[in-house]
Short mmCIF file of C-alpha atoms and ligand atoms in Angstrom, two decimals:
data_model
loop_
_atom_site.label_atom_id
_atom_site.label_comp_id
_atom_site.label_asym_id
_atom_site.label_seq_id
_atom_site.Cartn_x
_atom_site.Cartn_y
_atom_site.Cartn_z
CA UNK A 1 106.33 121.13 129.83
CA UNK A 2 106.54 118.52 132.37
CA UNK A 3 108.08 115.54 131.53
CA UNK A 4 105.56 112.55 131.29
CA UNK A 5 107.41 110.24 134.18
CA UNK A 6 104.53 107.88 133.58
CA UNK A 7 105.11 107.06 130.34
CA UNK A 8 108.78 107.67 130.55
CA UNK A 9 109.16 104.57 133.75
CA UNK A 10 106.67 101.86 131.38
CA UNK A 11 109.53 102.81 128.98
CA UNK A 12 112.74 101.74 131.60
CA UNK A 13 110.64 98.67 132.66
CA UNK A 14 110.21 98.00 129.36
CA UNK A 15 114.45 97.84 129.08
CA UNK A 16 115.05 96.13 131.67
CA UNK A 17 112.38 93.36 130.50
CA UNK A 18 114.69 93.25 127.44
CA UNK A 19 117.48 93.08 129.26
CA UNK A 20 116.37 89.80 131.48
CA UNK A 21 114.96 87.95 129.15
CA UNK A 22 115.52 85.49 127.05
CA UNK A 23 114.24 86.97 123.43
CA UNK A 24 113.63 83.96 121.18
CA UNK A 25 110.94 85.46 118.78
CA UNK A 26 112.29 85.35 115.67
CA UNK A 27 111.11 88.13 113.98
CA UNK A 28 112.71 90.64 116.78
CA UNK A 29 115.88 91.62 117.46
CA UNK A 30 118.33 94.77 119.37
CA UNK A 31 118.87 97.62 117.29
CA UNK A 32 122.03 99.17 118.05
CA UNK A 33 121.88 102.52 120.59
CA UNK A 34 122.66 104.85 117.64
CA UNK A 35 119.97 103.17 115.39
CA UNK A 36 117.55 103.85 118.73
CA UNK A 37 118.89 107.56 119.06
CA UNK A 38 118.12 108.09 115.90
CA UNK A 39 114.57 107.25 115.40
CA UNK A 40 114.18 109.93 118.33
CA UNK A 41 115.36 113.13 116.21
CA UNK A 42 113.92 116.27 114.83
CA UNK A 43 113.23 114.89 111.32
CA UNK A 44 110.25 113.77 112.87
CA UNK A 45 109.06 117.22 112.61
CA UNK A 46 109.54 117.07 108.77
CA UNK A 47 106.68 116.89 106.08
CA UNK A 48 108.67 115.17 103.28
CA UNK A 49 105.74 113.72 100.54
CA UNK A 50 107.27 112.56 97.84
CA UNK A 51 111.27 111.56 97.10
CA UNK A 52 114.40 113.28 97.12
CA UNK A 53 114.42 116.18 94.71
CA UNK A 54 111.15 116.33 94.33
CA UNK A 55 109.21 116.90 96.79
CA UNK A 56 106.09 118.80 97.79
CA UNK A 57 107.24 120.57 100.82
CA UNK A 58 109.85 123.05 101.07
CA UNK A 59 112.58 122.72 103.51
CA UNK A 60 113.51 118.98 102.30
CA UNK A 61 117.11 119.59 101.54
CA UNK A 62 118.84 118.22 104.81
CA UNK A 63 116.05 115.33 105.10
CA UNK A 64 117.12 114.06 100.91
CA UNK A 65 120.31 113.80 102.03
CA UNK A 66 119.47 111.12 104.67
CA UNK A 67 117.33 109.47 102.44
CA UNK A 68 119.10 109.75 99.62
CA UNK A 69 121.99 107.78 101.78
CA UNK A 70 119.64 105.49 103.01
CA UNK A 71 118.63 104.09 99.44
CA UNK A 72 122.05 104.07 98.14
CA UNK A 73 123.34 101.82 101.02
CA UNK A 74 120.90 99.69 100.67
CA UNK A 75 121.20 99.46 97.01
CA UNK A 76 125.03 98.60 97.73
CA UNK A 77 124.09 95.88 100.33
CA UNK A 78 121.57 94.09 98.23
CA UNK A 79 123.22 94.96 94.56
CA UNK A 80 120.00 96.45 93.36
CA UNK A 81 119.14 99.14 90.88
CA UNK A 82 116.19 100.07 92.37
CA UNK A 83 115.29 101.02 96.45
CA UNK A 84 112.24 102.63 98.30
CA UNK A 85 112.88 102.60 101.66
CA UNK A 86 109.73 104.80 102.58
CA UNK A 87 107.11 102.06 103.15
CA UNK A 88 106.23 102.12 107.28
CA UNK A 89 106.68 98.29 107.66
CA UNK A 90 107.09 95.43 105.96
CA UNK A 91 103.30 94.88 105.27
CA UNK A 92 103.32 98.33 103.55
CA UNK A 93 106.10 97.35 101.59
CA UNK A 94 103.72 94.37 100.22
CA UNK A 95 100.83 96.29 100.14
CA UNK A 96 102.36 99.57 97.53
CA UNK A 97 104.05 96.32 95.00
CA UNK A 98 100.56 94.62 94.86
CA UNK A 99 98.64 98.25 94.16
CA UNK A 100 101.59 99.07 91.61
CA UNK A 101 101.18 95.87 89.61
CA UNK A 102 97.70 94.14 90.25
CA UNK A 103 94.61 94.95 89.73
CA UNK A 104 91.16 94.76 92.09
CA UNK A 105 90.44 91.10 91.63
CA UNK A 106 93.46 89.56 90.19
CA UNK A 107 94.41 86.09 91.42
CA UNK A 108 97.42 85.63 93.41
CA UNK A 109 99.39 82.76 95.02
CA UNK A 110 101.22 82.49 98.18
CA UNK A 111 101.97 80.15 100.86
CA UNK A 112 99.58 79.17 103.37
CA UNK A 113 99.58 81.42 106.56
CA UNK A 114 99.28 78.35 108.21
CA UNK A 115 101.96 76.88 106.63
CA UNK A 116 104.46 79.41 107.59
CA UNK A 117 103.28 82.50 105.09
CA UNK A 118 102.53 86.24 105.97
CA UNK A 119 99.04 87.80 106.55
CA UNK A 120 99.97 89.86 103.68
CA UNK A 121 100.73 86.94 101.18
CA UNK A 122 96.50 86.85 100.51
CA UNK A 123 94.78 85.67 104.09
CA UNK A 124 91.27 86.81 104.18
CA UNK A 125 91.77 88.81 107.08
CA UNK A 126 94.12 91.18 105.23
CA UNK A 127 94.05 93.77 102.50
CA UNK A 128 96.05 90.98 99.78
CA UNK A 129 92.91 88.53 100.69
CA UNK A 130 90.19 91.04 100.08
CA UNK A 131 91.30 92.73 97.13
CA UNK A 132 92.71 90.17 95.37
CA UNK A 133 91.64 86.91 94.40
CA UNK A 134 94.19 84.72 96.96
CA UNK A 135 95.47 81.18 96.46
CA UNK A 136 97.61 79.08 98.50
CA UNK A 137 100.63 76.53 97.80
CA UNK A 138 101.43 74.22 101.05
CA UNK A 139 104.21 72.58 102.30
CA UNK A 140 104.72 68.65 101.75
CA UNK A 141 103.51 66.73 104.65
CA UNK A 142 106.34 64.12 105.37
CA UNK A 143 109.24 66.72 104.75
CA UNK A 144 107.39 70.11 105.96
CA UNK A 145 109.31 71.71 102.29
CA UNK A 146 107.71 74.27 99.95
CA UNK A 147 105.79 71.97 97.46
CA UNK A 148 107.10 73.25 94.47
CA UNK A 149 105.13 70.20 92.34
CA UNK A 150 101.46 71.91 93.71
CA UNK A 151 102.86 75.60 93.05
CA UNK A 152 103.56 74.75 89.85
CA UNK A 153 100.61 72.70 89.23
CA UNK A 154 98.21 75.79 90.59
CA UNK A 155 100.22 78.27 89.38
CA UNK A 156 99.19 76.67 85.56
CA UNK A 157 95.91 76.11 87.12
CA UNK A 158 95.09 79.59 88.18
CA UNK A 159 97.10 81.73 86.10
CA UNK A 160 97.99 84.36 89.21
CA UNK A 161 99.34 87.58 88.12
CA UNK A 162 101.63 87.62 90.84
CA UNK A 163 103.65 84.26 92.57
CA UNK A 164 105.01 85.54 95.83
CA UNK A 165 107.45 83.76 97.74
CA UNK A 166 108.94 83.89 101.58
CA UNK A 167 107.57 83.22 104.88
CA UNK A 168 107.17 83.86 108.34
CA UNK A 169 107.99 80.73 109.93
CA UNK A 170 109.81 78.51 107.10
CA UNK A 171 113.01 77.07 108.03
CA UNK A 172 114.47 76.29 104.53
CA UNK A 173 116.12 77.68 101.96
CA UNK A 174 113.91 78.70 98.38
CA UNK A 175 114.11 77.57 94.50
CA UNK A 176 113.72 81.22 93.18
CA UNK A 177 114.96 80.08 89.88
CA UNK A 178 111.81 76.91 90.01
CA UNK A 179 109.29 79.50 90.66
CA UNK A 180 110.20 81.99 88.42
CA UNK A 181 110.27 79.36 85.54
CA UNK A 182 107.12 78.59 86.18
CA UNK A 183 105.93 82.29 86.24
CA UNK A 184 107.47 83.13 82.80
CA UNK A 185 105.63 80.34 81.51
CA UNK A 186 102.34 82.00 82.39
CA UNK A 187 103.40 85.57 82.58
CA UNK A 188 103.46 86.45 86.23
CA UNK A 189 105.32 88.63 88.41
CA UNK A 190 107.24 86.86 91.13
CA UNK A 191 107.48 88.53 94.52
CA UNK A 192 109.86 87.28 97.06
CA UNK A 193 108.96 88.55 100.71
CA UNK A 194 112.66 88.34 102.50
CA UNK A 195 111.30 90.13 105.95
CA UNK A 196 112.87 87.50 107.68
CA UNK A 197 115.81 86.34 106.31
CA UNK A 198 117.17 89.57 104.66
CA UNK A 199 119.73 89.60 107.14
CA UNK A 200 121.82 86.56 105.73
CA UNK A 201 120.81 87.42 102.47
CA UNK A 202 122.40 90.39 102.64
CA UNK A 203 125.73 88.62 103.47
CA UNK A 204 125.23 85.70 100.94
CA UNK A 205 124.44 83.23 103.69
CA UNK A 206 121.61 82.23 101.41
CA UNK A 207 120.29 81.83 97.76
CA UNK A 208 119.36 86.05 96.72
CA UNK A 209 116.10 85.86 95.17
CA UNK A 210 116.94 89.10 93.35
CA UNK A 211 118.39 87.36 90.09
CA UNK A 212 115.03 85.68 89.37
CA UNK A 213 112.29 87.87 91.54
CA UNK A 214 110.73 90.95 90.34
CA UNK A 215 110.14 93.13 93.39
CA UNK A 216 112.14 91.75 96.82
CA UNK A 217 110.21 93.48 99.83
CA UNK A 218 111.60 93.21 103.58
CA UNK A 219 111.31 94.53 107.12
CA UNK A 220 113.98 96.05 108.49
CA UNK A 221 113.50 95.50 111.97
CA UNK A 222 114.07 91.63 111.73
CA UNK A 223 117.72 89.95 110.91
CA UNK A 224 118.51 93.24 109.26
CA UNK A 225 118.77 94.75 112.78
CA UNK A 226 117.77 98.57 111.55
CA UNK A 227 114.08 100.18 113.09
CA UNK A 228 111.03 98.91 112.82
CA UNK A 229 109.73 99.40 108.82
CA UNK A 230 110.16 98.37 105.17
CA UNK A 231 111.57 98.75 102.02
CA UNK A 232 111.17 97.67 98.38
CA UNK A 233 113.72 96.49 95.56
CA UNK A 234 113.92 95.70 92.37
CA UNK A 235 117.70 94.03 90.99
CA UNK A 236 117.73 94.41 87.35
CA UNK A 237 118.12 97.40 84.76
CA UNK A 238 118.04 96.49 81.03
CA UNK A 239 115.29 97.07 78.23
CA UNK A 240 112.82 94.60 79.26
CA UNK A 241 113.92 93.02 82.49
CA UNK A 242 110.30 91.55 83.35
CA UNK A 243 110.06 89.78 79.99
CA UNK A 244 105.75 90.40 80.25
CA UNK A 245 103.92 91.00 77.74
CA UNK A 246 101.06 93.60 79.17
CA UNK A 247 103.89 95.90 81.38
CA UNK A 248 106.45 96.48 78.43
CA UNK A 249 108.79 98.23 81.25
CA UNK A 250 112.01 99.05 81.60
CA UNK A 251 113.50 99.99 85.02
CA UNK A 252 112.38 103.57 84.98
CA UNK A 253 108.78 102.88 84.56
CA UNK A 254 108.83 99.79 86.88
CA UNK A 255 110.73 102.37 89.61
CA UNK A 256 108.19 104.96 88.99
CA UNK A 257 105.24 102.22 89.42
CA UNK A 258 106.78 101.80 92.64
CA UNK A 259 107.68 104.92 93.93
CA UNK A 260 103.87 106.05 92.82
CA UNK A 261 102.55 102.79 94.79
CA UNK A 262 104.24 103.64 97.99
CA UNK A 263 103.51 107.69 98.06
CA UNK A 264 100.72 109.02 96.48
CA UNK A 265 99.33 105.19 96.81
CA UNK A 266 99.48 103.99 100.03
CA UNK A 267 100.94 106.03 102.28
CA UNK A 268 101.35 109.45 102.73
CA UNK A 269 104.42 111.93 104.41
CA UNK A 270 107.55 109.31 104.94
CA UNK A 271 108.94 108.73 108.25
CA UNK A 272 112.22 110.85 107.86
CA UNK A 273 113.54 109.99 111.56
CA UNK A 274 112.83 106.69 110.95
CA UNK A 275 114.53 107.02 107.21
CA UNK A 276 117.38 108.83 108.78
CA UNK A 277 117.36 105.04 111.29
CA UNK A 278 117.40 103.09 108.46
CA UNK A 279 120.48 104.71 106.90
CA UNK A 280 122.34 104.01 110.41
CA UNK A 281 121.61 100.59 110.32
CA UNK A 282 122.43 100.14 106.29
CA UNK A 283 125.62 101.82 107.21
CA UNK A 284 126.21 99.12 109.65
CA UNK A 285 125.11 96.19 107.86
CA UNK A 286 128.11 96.89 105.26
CA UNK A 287 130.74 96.49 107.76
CA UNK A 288 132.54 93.23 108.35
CA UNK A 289 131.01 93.04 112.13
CA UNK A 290 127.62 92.61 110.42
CA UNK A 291 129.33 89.74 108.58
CA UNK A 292 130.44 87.70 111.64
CA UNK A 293 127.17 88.58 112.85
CA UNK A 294 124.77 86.65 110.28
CA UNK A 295 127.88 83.73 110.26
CA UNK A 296 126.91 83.60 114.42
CA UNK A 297 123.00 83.57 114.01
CA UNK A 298 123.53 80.50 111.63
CA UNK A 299 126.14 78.69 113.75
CA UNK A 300 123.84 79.19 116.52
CA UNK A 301 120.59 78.24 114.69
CA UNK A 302 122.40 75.09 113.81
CA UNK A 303 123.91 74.38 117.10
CA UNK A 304 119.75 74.90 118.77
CA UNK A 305 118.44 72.42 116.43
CA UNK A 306 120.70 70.20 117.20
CA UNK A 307 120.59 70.35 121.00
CA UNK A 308 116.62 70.23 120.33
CA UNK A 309 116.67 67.17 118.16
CA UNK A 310 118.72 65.18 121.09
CA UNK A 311 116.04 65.84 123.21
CA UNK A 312 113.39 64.83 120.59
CA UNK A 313 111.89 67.71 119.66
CA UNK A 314 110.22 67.60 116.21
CA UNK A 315 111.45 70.61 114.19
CA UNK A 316 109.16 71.20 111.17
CA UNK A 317 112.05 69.80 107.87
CA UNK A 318 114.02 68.60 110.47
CA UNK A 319 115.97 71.40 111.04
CA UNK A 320 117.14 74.58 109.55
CA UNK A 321 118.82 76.88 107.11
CA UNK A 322 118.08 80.21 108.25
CA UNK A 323 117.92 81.52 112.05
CA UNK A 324 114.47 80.32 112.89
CA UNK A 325 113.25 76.43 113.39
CA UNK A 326 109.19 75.53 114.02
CA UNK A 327 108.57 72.95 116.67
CA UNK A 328 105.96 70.55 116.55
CA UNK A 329 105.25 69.76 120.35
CA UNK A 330 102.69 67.56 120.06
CA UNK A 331 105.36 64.24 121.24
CA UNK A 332 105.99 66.31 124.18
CA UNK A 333 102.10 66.77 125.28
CA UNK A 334 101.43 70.69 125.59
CA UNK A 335 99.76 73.02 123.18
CA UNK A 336 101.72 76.39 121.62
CA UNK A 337 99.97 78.50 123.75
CA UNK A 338 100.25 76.69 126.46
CA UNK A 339 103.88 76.93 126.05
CA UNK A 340 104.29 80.48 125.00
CA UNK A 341 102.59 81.25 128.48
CA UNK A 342 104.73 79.19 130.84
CA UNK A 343 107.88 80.03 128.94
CA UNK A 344 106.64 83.84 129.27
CA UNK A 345 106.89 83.13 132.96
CA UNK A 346 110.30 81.80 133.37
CA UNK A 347 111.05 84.86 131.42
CA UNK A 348 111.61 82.84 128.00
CA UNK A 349 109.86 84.90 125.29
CA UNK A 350 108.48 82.79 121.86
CA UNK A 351 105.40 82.23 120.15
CA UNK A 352 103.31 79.91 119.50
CA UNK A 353 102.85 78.96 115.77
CA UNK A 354 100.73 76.68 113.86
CA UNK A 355 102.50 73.62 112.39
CA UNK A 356 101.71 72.49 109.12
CA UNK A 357 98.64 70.99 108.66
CA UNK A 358 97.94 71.35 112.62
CA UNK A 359 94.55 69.88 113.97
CA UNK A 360 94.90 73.27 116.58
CA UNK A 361 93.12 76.55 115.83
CA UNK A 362 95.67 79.44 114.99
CA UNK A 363 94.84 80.32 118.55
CA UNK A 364 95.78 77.34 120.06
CA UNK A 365 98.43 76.01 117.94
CA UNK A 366 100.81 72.65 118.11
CA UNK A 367 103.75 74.23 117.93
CA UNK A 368 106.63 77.18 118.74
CA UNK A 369 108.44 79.24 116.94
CA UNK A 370 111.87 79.77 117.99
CA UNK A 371 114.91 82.30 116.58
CA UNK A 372 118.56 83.44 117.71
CA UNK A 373 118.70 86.67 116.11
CA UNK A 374 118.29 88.83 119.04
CA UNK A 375 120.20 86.35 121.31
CA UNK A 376 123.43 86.41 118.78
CA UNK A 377 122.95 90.20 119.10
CA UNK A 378 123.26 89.74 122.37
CA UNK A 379 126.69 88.35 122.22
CA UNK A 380 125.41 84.50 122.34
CA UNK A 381 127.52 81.67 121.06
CA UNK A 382 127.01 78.23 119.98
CA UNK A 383 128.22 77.37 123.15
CA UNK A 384 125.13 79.06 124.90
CA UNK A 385 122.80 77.25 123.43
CA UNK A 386 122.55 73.93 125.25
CA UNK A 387 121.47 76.06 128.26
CA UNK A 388 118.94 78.30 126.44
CA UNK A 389 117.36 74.65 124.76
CA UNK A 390 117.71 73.02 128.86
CA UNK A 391 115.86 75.68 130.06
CA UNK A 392 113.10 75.81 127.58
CA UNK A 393 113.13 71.85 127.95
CA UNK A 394 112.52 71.93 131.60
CA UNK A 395 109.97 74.55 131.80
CA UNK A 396 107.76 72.26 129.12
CA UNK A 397 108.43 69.53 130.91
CA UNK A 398 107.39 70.93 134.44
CA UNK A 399 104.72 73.23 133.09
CA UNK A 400 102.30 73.28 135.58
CA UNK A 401 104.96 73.14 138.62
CA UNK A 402 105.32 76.62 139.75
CA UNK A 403 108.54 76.22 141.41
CA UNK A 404 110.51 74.63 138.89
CA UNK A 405 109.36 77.39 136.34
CA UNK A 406 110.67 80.44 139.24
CA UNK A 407 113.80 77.61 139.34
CA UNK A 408 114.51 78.77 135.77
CA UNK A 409 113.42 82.35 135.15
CA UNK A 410 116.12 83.23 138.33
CA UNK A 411 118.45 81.07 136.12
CA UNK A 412 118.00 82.95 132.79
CA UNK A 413 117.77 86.29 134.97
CA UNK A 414 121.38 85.50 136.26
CA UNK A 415 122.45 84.33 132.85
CA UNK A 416 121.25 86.93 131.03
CA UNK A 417 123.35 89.04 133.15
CA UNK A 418 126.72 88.32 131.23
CA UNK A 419 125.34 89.58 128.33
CA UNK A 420 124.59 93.54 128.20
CA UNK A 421 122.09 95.23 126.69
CA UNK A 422 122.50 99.15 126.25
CA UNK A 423 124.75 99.67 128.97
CA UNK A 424 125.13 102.97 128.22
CA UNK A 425 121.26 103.68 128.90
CA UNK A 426 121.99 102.95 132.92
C1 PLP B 501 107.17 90.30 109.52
C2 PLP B 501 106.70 90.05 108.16
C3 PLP B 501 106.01 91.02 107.43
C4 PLP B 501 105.38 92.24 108.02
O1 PLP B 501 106.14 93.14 108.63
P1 PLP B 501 105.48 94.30 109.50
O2 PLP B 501 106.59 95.29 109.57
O3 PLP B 501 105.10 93.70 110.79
O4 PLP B 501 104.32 94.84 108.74
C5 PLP B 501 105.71 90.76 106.10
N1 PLP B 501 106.07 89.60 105.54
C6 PLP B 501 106.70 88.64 106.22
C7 PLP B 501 107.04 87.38 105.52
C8 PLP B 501 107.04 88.82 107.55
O5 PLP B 501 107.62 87.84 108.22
#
């Protein structure tokens, strides 16, 4: 067979995009090479429905092994009794807990998509918002934080079987313990979404939501650094660990739920390259590199904010926790998409985001969303960042003057240099 030089030069362009660029969207990062490798390997040939040891295909043995290593490093990372690490990405992940635990109909509460939540936590766009019954909690006006005083006041409102907590774009840490107090009071499940933050989770760099959350989904593309996908896990193993009165389950029938949800539920033969990915990038996220890594992408998330806030930019809660800060641009005149555009063309990639309770359409937006994950990967310090925020400063300042914006996409070309990205691909 030929080999397909068409598709095989949008893929080199593609790399050396990457490696140009300045990647700012928060939700992406650089897997390492081997993680890449690995998602391009033979398991891909492999029909694998169902789990290790019991499967429905012959020939599984070598494949269980991977998987089998995949769940129990991330069980290790996350000190969980329970993984599935089959679901295809992170809304998957979402999608198997809500079929194993809700019915057709049953109310749930999440945050506002426009106030930094996930398509997935109930939007009416999405599978949560059409079979369930959604509600949203917002975030305080003045302070841009989770209002914990409405959740609570909805949650005894509405009576959701399911509270789910995380975000897409929220800069701030969460009161797990609040919301599950307020769940045991009315007998709900509590679901804590970690896609983005996993990462510094992982390395206690912020509050775990396993202690007091029932099912903790994530992506594993995002601050975890593995392939794109998803993965589902449950902390606690004792006789009644979810304390509700109409699931009397222990950890075995909770797991089984799961597994059941994922694979005959919602999806059907596993990704076992992708599986075999994951385990790569578990292994990896154990070792004390991954440590000074999540340390970095907070030093440099704090060090950004900063060097925004002196040149008064309005970041949503007035700064940030995690690796990701929302910027409300309407002091500085130009819409999100306005900016993602121009900042696409001085090679600066972000995107636009609604800010909380923006007068913009989702299409439109007030504001950016900006991350560091993928620049710490690429070897970025805190020291970097006062040129990354200059440049972004002077394209949205000159937005509509050509030369100024070719001024700084030579500049981040020539910066980016410094920093590379999968030398060994040539
Ligand atoms: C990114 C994200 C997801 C979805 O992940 P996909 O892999 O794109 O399906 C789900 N929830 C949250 C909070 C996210 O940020």
């Amino acid at each position: 067979m030929q080999r397909d030089t068409l598709v095989f030069d949008l893929i080199n362009k593609e790399l050396e995009r990457q490696r140009h660029g300045l990647e700012l969207i928060a939700s992406e990062n650089f897997a390492s090479l081997q993680v890449i490798q690995a998602t391009g390997n033979v398991m891909m040939n492999k029909y694998a429905e169902g789990y290790p040891g019991r499967r429905y295909y012959g020939g599984c043995e070598i494949v269980d092994q991977t998987e089998q290593l995949a769940i129990d490093r991330l069980k290790q990372i996350f000190n969980c009794e329970y993984a599935n690490v089959q679901p295809h990405s992170g809304a998957q992940a979402n999608a198997a807990v809500m079929l194993a635990v809700l019915q057709p109909g049953d109310a749930i509460l999440g945050l506002d998509l426009s106030m930094g939540g996930h398509l997935t936590h109930g939007s009416g766009v999405n599978f949560s918002g059409k079979l369930y019954k959604p509600h949203f909690y917002a975030v305080t006006k003045n302070e841009g934080l989770v209002d914990y005083e409405m959740l609570e006041t909805k949650a005894r409102e509405i009576k959701p079987k399911m509270i789910i907590c995380g975000a897409s774009a929220y800069s701030r840490e969460w009161d797990y313990a609040r919301i599950r107090k307020v769940a045991d009071e009315i007998g709900a499940f509590v679901m804590c979404d970690m896609a983005h933050p996993a990462g510094l989770i992982a390395k206690n760099l912020l509050a775990s939501p396993f202690e007091h959350c029932h099912f903790v989904t994530s992506t594993t593309h995002k601050t975890l650094r593995g392939p794109r996908g998803g993965v589902i896990l449950i902390k606690k193993d004792s006789e009644n660990p979810f304390g509700l009165k109409d699931v009397k389950g222990n950890l075995r029938m909770m797991s089984n739920l799961m597994d059941m949800a994922v694979f005959p539920g919602t999806q059907g033969g596993p990704l076992e390259h992708e599986i075999a990915a994951k385990a790569i990038a578990f292994g990896e996220i154990l070792t004390d590199e991954f440590t000074g890594y999540a340390r970095q992408i907070i030093a440099n998330a704090q060090a950004m904010a900063k060097a925004f806030a002196e040149k008064d930019y309005q970041i949503i809660s007035g700064g940030t926790d995690n690796h990701l800060m929302l910027i409300d641009l309407r002091n500085k005149n130009i819409s999100g998409k306005k900016a993602e555009a121009v900042l696409g063309k001085a090679d600066i990639t972000i995107n636009k985001n609604m800010v909380p309770y923006d007068d913009k359409s989702a299409f439109v937006t007030s504001g950016i969303r900006v991350g560091v994950p993928a620049i710490t990967t690429r070897g970025m310090n805190e020291g970097h960042m006062q040129f990354v925020v200059n440049s972004i400063d002077k394209v949205l300042m000159n937005p509509d003057d050509e030369n100024v914006v070719a001024g700084i996409k030579k500049e981040v070309n020539e910066f980016m240099e410094q920093f590379k990205l999968y030398p060994e691909l040539g």
